[in-house]
Amino acid sequence: MVDEPDTFIKDAWPYESSDSQHTSQNELDILKYIEKKLGGKSMDRLGIVRAKNGGIVCFSEAGNLVNDDTSAMLGSVFADFKVALSQTPAVPTTNNRALTEDNPAKSILLRVHQRMVLQPLGRPLHTLKSPYELIIVLADAMAAHSVILKTCGYLHRNISPNNIMVVDDGERVRGLLIDFDHAIKTDKSRLAIAERTGTLPFMSICNLQNSKVQHSELDDWESILYVVCWLGVHGVNRDEQVAYQQEIDAMCKDDEYYKPPLAKWEAGTFDDVAIAKKNDLEDDESFNDCVLQYFQKGAAYDELKDMARSLRLALFENPELSLLYSGVSVIRDIPDKPASRKGAKVLGKSVKAIEKG
């Protein structure tokens, strides 16, 4: 009998510290810091990925070990572009293409090759059996998110279905929070230059519009709302997702102008997606007409739908939040982050309902 692996290797290219246009992060250092603050057993209990080992990938050149990074790959070309990059002021952009169109030098990203050995080995969300299990996994992941923020001072900033995994723990599934590439320390100065982070369909409106407002836990809670909506419409498990895609393909074949639900959340410029989300979440009626009515059918998805409603209310119609205009919040002044506490209560209430049922 062959033992199943309990570790996995992550191969990544994070930004170098010399890249003034982006926040350099060392995920290995972040995970080691979290483990130092919380302890390995607490990380396992909370469902936080642990770094067992890792570092920068090197190669041999003329008998010397050289870091595998952008400068090594491009040589003198990189040096010329780096000079141009340092001499060109940062220009805020509002779409995916402006970065390279307005300033070719900024298309050269300063990155370093890194590999890490991580534990435990989780499985993707599409292996879940039902929305009930999804609610439990999301609750675990955001509980871990809150502890990391409160105890370690790190904000994740890239909540998406790909960064929440599933682990089996005896009688029930557990959530596992991974991928801290974009995590940032919140007790130091944040980004001097506005920087978008995340995966397009799950990015907050504030993040999409490149607001100068600092990224907060509210943006990550907003991402969880989009995860719930996305999986509610497309289906939680692989079979449901395949069936949904086949249905959409058939409808698109019959009507070339047909636009699937949430299609605008993943297409166009950052501003296009932000506007689409603002319209879809502006009020309860819009949310129901544009999103909730397209959820998969069944009692379990009704529970997921109720949770989505509660999360939207906590984030976008919360009287405790100070908003500069009504409806969807884009610029926020939040001294005590009450919506994140309400978001945790929403997930906790859903989990308790499942356990009682």
CSV table of C-alpha atoms in Angstrom, one decimal:
chain,number,residue,atom,x,y,z
A,1,MET,CA,0.0,0.0,0.0
A,2,VAL,CA,1.4,3.4,-1.0
A,3,ASP,CA,1.0,6.2,1.5
A,4,GLU,CA,-0.8,9.3,0.1
A,5,PRO,CA,1.4,12.4,0.0
A,6,ASP,CA,0.8,15.0,2.7
A,7,THR,CA,3.0,17.8,1.3
A,8,PHE,CA,3.1,19.7,-2.0
A,9,ILE,CA,5.6,21.9,-3.9
A,10,LYS,CA,4.6,25.4,-4.9
A,11,ASP,CA,6.6,27.0,-7.7
A,12,ALA,CA,6.1,30.8,-7.9
A,13,TRP,CA,7.6,34.0,-9.2
A,14,PRO,CA,6.9,36.8,-6.6
A,15,TYR,CA,8.0,40.4,-7.1
A,16,GLU,CA,11.6,41.3,-6.2
A,17,SER,CA,12.2,43.9,-3.5
A,18,SER,CA,13.8,46.2,-6.1
A,19,ASP,CA,10.5,46.5,-8.0
A,20,SER,CA,9.2,50.0,-6.9
A,21,GLN,CA,5.9,49.5,-8.8
A,22,HIS,CA,4.7,46.5,-6.8
A,23,THR,CA,4.8,45.2,-3.2
A,24,SER,CA,7.5,42.6,-2.8
A,25,GLN,CA,6.4,39.6,-0.7
A,26,ASN,CA,8.2,36.6,0.5
A,27,GLU,CA,5.5,34.0,1.1
A,28,LEU,CA,8.0,31.7,2.9
A,29,ASP,CA,8.9,34.4,5.4
A,30,ILE,CA,5.3,35.3,5.9
A,31,LEU,CA,4.3,31.7,6.6
A,32,LYS,CA,7.3,31.2,8.9
A,33,TYR,CA,6.3,34.4,10.8
A,34,ILE,CA,2.7,33.2,11.2
A,35,GLU,CA,3.9,29.8,12.5
A,36,LYS,CA,6.2,31.6,15.0
A,37,LYS,CA,3.3,33.7,16.3
A,38,LEU,CA,0.6,31.0,16.3
A,39,GLY,CA,2.5,27.7,16.6
A,40,GLY,CA,2.4,24.8,14.2
A,41,LYS,CA,-0.4,23.0,16.1
A,42,SER,CA,-2.6,26.1,16.0
A,43,MET,CA,-2.0,26.5,12.3
A,44,ASP,CA,-3.1,22.9,11.7
A,45,ARG,CA,-6.2,23.4,13.9
A,46,LEU,CA,-7.2,26.6,12.2
A,47,GLY,CA,-6.6,25.3,8.7
A,48,ILE,CA,-3.6,27.4,7.6
A,49,VAL,CA,-1.0,26.1,5.2
A,50,ARG,CA,2.5,25.6,6.7
A,51,ALA,CA,5.8,26.0,5.0
A,52,LYS,CA,8.2,23.1,5.7
A,53,ASN,CA,11.0,24.4,3.6
A,54,GLY,CA,11.8,26.5,0.5
A,55,GLY,CA,13.9,29.3,-1.0
A,56,ILE,CA,15.0,31.0,-4.2
A,57,VAL,CA,15.8,28.7,-7.1
A,58,CYS,CA,19.4,28.9,-8.3
A,59,PHE,CA,21.4,27.7,-11.3
A,60,SER,CA,25.1,27.3,-12.0
A,61,GLU,CA,26.8,29.8,-14.2
A,62,ALA,CA,30.6,29.7,-14.8
A,63,GLY,CA,30.9,27.8,-11.5
A,64,ASN,CA,28.8,30.2,-9.5
A,65,LEU,CA,25.3,29.9,-8.1
A,66,VAL,CA,23.1,32.6,-9.6
A,67,ASN,CA,19.5,33.4,-8.5
A,68,ASP,CA,16.9,32.5,-11.1
A,69,ASP,CA,15.2,35.8,-11.6
A,70,THR,CA,14.1,38.3,-14.2
A,71,SER,CA,17.5,40.0,-14.4
A,72,ALA,CA,19.2,36.7,-15.0
A,73,MET,CA,16.8,35.8,-17.8
A,74,LEU,CA,17.0,39.1,-19.7
A,75,GLY,CA,20.5,40.1,-19.0
A,76,SER,CA,21.5,43.5,-20.4
A,77,VAL,CA,18.0,44.0,-21.8
A,78,PHE,CA,16.6,43.9,-18.3
A,79,ALA,CA,19.2,46.5,-17.1
A,80,ASP,CA,18.1,48.9,-19.8
A,81,PHE,CA,14.4,48.5,-19.0
A,82,LYS,CA,15.2,48.8,-15.3
A,83,VAL,CA,16.7,52.2,-15.8
A,84,ALA,CA,13.8,53.3,-17.9
A,85,LEU,CA,11.4,52.0,-15.2
A,86,SER,CA,13.1,54.0,-12.5
A,87,GLN,CA,13.0,57.2,-14.5
A,88,THR,CA,9.4,57.0,-15.4
A,89,PRO,CA,6.8,58.2,-12.9
A,90,ALA,CA,4.0,55.8,-11.9
A,91,VAL,CA,0.8,56.4,-13.9
A,92,PRO,CA,-2.4,55.1,-12.4
A,93,THR,CA,-4.3,52.9,-14.9
A,94,THR,CA,-7.9,51.9,-15.1
A,95,ASN,CA,-7.7,48.9,-17.4
A,96,ASN,CA,-5.8,45.7,-18.1
A,97,ARG,CA,-3.8,47.1,-21.1
A,98,ALA,CA,-2.8,50.6,-20.1
A,99,LEU,CA,0.3,49.3,-18.2
A,100,THR,CA,2.0,48.2,-21.4
A,101,GLU,CA,0.5,50.6,-23.8
A,102,ASP,CA,1.4,53.8,-21.9
A,103,ASN,CA,4.8,52.7,-20.7
A,104,PRO,CA,6.5,49.6,-22.2
A,105,ALA,CA,9.2,49.7,-19.5
A,106,LYS,CA,6.6,48.7,-16.9
A,107,SER,CA,5.8,45.5,-18.8
A,108,ILE,CA,9.1,44.1,-17.5
A,109,LEU,CA,8.2,42.7,-14.1
A,110,LEU,CA,10.9,42.3,-11.5
A,111,ARG,CA,10.4,38.8,-10.2
A,112,VAL,CA,12.4,36.0,-8.5
A,113,HIS,CA,11.9,32.3,-8.9
A,114,GLN,CA,10.9,30.6,-5.6
A,115,ARG,CA,9.9,27.1,-4.6
A,116,MET,CA,8.4,26.0,-1.3
A,117,VAL,CA,7.4,22.7,0.3
A,118,LEU,CA,4.0,23.2,1.9
A,119,GLN,CA,1.7,21.1,4.2
A,120,PRO,CA,-1.0,19.8,4.4
A,121,LEU,CA,-2.1,18.7,0.9
A,122,GLY,CA,-5.6,19.9,0.3
A,123,ARG,CA,-8.1,19.2,-2.5
A,124,PRO,CA,-10.0,21.8,-4.6
A,125,LEU,CA,-13.4,23.1,-3.7
A,126,HIS,CA,-15.0,21.3,-6.7
A,127,THR,CA,-14.5,18.0,-4.9
A,128,LEU,CA,-17.1,19.0,-2.2
A,129,LYS,CA,-20.3,17.2,-2.2
A,130,SER,CA,-22.8,20.0,-1.4
A,131,PRO,CA,-23.2,23.7,-0.5
A,132,TYR,CA,-23.5,22.6,3.1
A,133,GLU,CA,-19.8,21.4,3.0
A,134,LEU,CA,-18.9,24.6,1.2
A,135,ILE,CA,-20.3,26.8,3.9
A,136,ILE,CA,-18.3,24.9,6.5
A,137,VAL,CA,-15.1,25.2,4.5
A,138,LEU,CA,-15.5,29.0,3.9
A,139,ALA,CA,-16.3,29.5,7.6
A,140,ASP,CA,-13.0,27.7,8.5
A,141,ALA,CA,-11.0,29.7,6.0
A,142,MET,CA,-12.3,33.1,7.1
A,143,ALA,CA,-11.9,32.1,10.8
A,144,ALA,CA,-8.2,31.5,10.0
A,145,HIS,CA,-8.1,34.7,8.0
A,146,SER,CA,-9.4,36.7,11.0
A,147,VAL,CA,-6.9,35.1,13.4
A,148,ILE,CA,-4.0,35.8,11.1
A,149,LEU,CA,-5.0,39.4,10.8
A,150,LYS,CA,-5.6,40.0,14.5
A,151,THR,CA,-2.6,38.0,15.9
A,152,CYS,CA,0.0,38.3,13.1
A,153,GLY,CA,-1.1,41.5,11.4
A,154,TYR,CA,-1.2,40.1,7.9
A,155,LEU,CA,-4.1,40.7,5.4
A,156,HIS,CA,-4.5,38.0,2.8
A,157,ARG,CA,-5.8,40.1,-0.2
A,158,ASN,CA,-6.4,37.3,-2.6
A,159,ILE,CA,-9.5,35.4,-1.5
A,160,SER,CA,-10.8,33.1,-4.3
A,161,PRO,CA,-11.9,29.5,-4.8
A,162,ASN,CA,-8.4,28.6,-5.8
A,163,ASN,CA,-6.9,29.8,-2.5
A,164,ILE,CA,-9.3,27.9,-0.3
A,165,MET,CA,-8.7,24.2,-0.2
A,166,VAL,CA,-10.4,21.2,1.5
A,167,VAL,CA,-8.9,18.8,4.0
A,168,ASP,CA,-10.7,15.8,5.6
A,169,ASP,CA,-10.8,15.8,9.4
A,170,GLY,CA,-12.5,12.7,10.6
A,171,GLU,CA,-16.2,13.3,10.6
A,172,ARG,CA,-16.3,16.5,8.6
A,173,VAL,CA,-14.5,18.5,6.0
A,174,ARG,CA,-12.3,21.5,7.0
A,175,GLY,CA,-11.2,24.6,5.2
A,176,LEU,CA,-7.5,25.3,4.4
A,177,LEU,CA,-6.3,28.9,3.6
A,178,ILE,CA,-3.4,29.0,1.2
A,179,ASP,CA,-1.5,31.3,-1.1
A,180,PHE,CA,-0.1,34.3,0.8
A,181,ASP,CA,1.7,35.8,-2.2
A,182,HIS,CA,-0.2,39.1,-1.9
A,183,ALA,CA,-0.5,39.2,1.9
A,184,ILE,CA,0.6,42.5,3.4
A,185,LYS,CA,1.6,43.6,6.9
A,186,THR,CA,-1.0,46.0,8.2
A,187,ASP,CA,0.9,47.5,11.1
A,188,LYS,CA,3.4,49.2,8.8
A,189,SER,CA,3.0,51.7,6.0
A,190,ARG,CA,0.9,50.1,3.2
A,191,LEU,CA,1.1,50.8,-0.5
A,192,ALA,CA,2.5,54.1,-1.5
A,193,ILE,CA,1.3,53.3,-5.0
A,194,ALA,CA,-2.3,52.0,-5.4
A,195,GLU,CA,-2.0,48.3,-6.4
A,196,ARG,CA,-4.7,45.9,-7.5
A,197,THR,CA,-4.4,42.3,-6.1
A,198,GLY,CA,-6.6,39.3,-6.5
A,199,THR,CA,-8.5,37.3,-9.1
A,200,LEU,CA,-10.8,39.3,-11.3
A,201,PRO,CA,-14.3,37.8,-10.6
A,202,PHE,CA,-13.6,37.9,-6.8
A,203,MET,CA,-11.9,41.3,-6.4
A,204,SER,CA,-13.7,44.0,-4.4
A,205,ILE,CA,-15.2,47.0,-6.2
A,206,CYS,CA,-12.8,49.3,-4.3
A,207,ASN,CA,-9.9,47.1,-5.5
A,208,LEU,CA,-11.1,47.0,-9.1
A,209,GLN,CA,-11.4,50.8,-9.2
A,210,ASN,CA,-7.9,51.2,-7.9
A,211,SER,CA,-9.1,53.3,-5.1
A,212,LYS,CA,-6.5,55.1,-2.9
A,213,VAL,CA,-8.3,53.7,0.1
A,214,GLN,CA,-6.2,51.1,1.8
A,215,HIS,CA,-7.1,47.5,1.3
A,216,SER,CA,-8.8,46.2,4.4
A,217,GLU,CA,-10.4,43.0,5.7
A,218,LEU,CA,-13.7,44.3,4.2
A,219,ASP,CA,-12.3,43.8,0.7
A,220,ASP,CA,-11.5,40.1,1.6
A,221,TRP,CA,-15.0,39.6,3.0
A,222,GLU,CA,-16.4,41.1,-0.1
A,223,SER,CA,-14.4,38.5,-2.0
A,224,ILE,CA,-16.0,35.8,0.0
A,225,LEU,CA,-19.4,37.1,-1.1
A,226,TYR,CA,-18.4,36.8,-4.7
A,227,VAL,CA,-17.1,33.3,-4.1
A,228,VAL,CA,-20.5,32.3,-2.7
A,229,CYS,CA,-22.3,33.9,-5.6
A,230,TRP,CA,-19.9,32.4,-8.2
A,231,LEU,CA,-20.2,28.8,-6.9
A,232,GLY,CA,-23.9,29.3,-6.2
A,233,VAL,CA,-24.5,30.0,-9.9
A,234,HIS,CA,-21.9,27.7,-11.5
A,235,GLY,CA,-22.3,24.9,-9.0
A,236,VAL,CA,-20.2,23.7,-6.1
A,237,ASN,CA,-18.9,20.3,-7.3
A,238,ARG,CA,-17.4,19.3,-10.7
A,239,ASP,CA,-20.5,17.5,-12.0
A,240,GLU,CA,-22.7,20.5,-11.4
A,241,GLN,CA,-20.1,22.8,-13.0
A,242,VAL,CA,-19.8,20.6,-16.1
A,243,ALA,CA,-23.6,20.4,-16.5
A,244,TYR,CA,-24.0,24.2,-16.1
A,245,GLN,CA,-21.3,24.9,-18.7
A,246,GLN,CA,-23.0,22.5,-21.1
A,247,GLU,CA,-26.3,24.3,-20.6
A,248,ILE,CA,-24.6,27.7,-21.2
A,249,ASP,CA,-22.9,26.4,-24.3
A,250,ALA,CA,-26.2,25.2,-25.7
A,251,MET,CA,-27.9,28.6,-25.0
A,252,CYS,CA,-25.0,30.5,-26.6
A,253,LYS,CA,-25.2,28.3,-29.7
A,254,ASP,CA,-28.9,29.0,-30.0
A,255,ASP,CA,-28.5,32.8,-29.4
A,256,GLU,CA,-25.2,34.4,-30.3
A,257,TYR,CA,-26.1,37.5,-28.2
A,258,TYR,CA,-26.8,35.5,-25.0
A,259,LYS,CA,-24.8,36.6,-22.0
A,260,PRO,CA,-24.5,34.0,-19.1
A,261,PRO,CA,-25.1,35.2,-15.5
A,262,LEU,CA,-22.0,36.9,-14.0
A,263,ALA,CA,-20.2,36.9,-17.4
A,264,LYS,CA,-19.4,40.6,-16.8
A,265,TRP,CA,-17.6,39.7,-13.6
A,266,GLU,CA,-14.7,38.2,-15.6
A,267,ALA,CA,-14.6,40.2,-18.9
A,268,GLY,CA,-13.5,43.6,-19.9
A,269,THR,CA,-11.5,46.2,-18.1
A,270,PHE,CA,-11.2,46.5,-14.3
A,271,ASP,CA,-13.7,49.4,-14.5
A,272,ASP,CA,-16.1,47.4,-16.5
A,273,VAL,CA,-16.1,44.6,-13.9
A,274,ALA,CA,-16.5,47.2,-11.1
A,275,ILE,CA,-19.5,48.8,-12.8
A,276,ALA,CA,-21.1,45.4,-13.4
A,277,LYS,CA,-20.7,44.4,-9.7
A,278,LYS,CA,-22.1,47.8,-8.6
A,279,ASN,CA,-25.2,47.3,-10.7
A,280,ASP,CA,-25.7,43.7,-9.6
A,281,LEU,CA,-25.3,44.5,-5.9
A,282,GLU,CA,-26.8,48.0,-5.7
A,283,ASP,CA,-29.9,46.9,-3.8
A,284,ASP,CA,-31.8,43.7,-2.8
A,285,GLU,CA,-33.9,43.7,-6.0
A,286,SER,CA,-31.0,44.0,-8.3
A,287,PHE,CA,-29.1,41.4,-6.4
A,288,ASN,CA,-32.0,39.0,-6.7
A,289,ASP,CA,-32.6,39.7,-10.4
A,290,CYS,CA,-29.0,39.7,-11.5
A,291,VAL,CA,-27.5,37.0,-9.3
A,292,LEU,CA,-29.6,35.1,-6.8
A,293,GLN,CA,-32.3,33.9,-9.3
A,294,TYR,CA,-29.6,32.1,-11.2
A,295,PHE,CA,-28.4,30.0,-8.3
A,296,GLN,CA,-28.6,26.2,-8.7
A,297,LYS,CA,-31.8,24.7,-7.5
A,298,GLY,CA,-32.3,22.8,-4.2
A,299,ALA,CA,-32.6,23.3,-0.5
A,300,ALA,CA,-28.8,23.3,0.0
A,301,TYR,CA,-28.5,26.2,-2.5
A,302,ASP,CA,-31.3,28.0,-0.8
A,303,GLU,CA,-29.1,28.0,2.3
A,304,LEU,CA,-26.2,29.4,0.2
A,305,LYS,CA,-28.5,32.0,-1.2
A,306,ASP,CA,-29.6,33.1,2.3
A,307,MET,CA,-26.0,33.4,3.3
A,308,ALA,CA,-25.2,35.6,0.2
A,309,ARG,CA,-28.1,37.9,1.1
A,310,SER,CA,-26.8,38.3,4.6
A,311,LEU,CA,-23.2,39.0,3.5
A,312,ARG,CA,-24.4,41.6,1.0
A,313,LEU,CA,-26.4,43.3,3.7
A,314,ALA,CA,-23.5,43.3,6.2
A,315,LEU,CA,-21.2,44.8,3.6
A,316,PHE,CA,-23.3,47.2,1.6
A,317,GLU,CA,-26.3,48.1,3.7
A,318,ASN,CA,-24.7,48.2,7.1
A,319,PRO,CA,-25.7,51.3,9.1
A,320,GLU,CA,-22.5,51.0,11.2
A,321,LEU,CA,-20.4,51.7,8.1
A,322,SER,CA,-19.6,55.3,7.1
A,323,LEU,CA,-20.2,55.4,3.3
A,324,LEU,CA,-19.5,58.4,1.1
A,325,TYR,CA,-22.5,57.5,-1.0
A,326,SER,CA,-25.4,55.0,-0.8
A,327,GLY,CA,-25.5,51.6,-2.4
A,328,VAL,CA,-22.3,49.8,-3.1
A,329,SER,CA,-19.4,51.1,-1.1
A,330,VAL,CA,-16.3,52.1,-3.2
A,331,ILE,CA,-14.7,54.5,-0.8
A,332,ARG,CA,-15.0,53.7,2.9
A,333,ASP,CA,-14.0,55.2,6.2
A,334,ILE,CA,-14.2,52.3,8.6
A,335,PRO,CA,-12.6,52.9,12.0
A,336,ASP,CA,-13.7,49.6,13.6
A,337,LYS,CA,-14.5,47.2,10.7
A,338,PRO,CA,-17.9,46.2,12.0
A,339,ALA,CA,-18.8,44.5,8.8
A,340,SER,CA,-16.1,41.9,9.1
A,341,ARG,CA,-17.5,40.9,12.5
A,342,LYS,CA,-21.0,40.7,11.0
A,343,GLY,CA,-19.6,38.6,8.1
A,344,ALA,CA,-18.1,36.1,10.6
A,345,LYS,CA,-21.5,35.9,12.4
A,346,VAL,CA,-23.2,35.2,9.1
A,347,LEU,CA,-20.9,32.3,8.3
A,348,GLY,CA,-21.0,31.0,11.9
A,349,LYS,CA,-24.8,31.1,11.9
A,350,SER,CA,-25.0,29.1,8.7
A,351,VAL,CA,-22.6,26.5,10.0
A,352,LYS,CA,-24.6,26.1,13.2
A,353,ALA,CA,-27.8,25.7,11.2
A,354,ILE,CA,-26.1,22.9,9.2
A,355,GLU,CA,-24.8,21.1,12.3
A,356,LYS,CA,-28.3,21.2,13.9
A,357,GLY,CA,-29.9,19.9,10.7
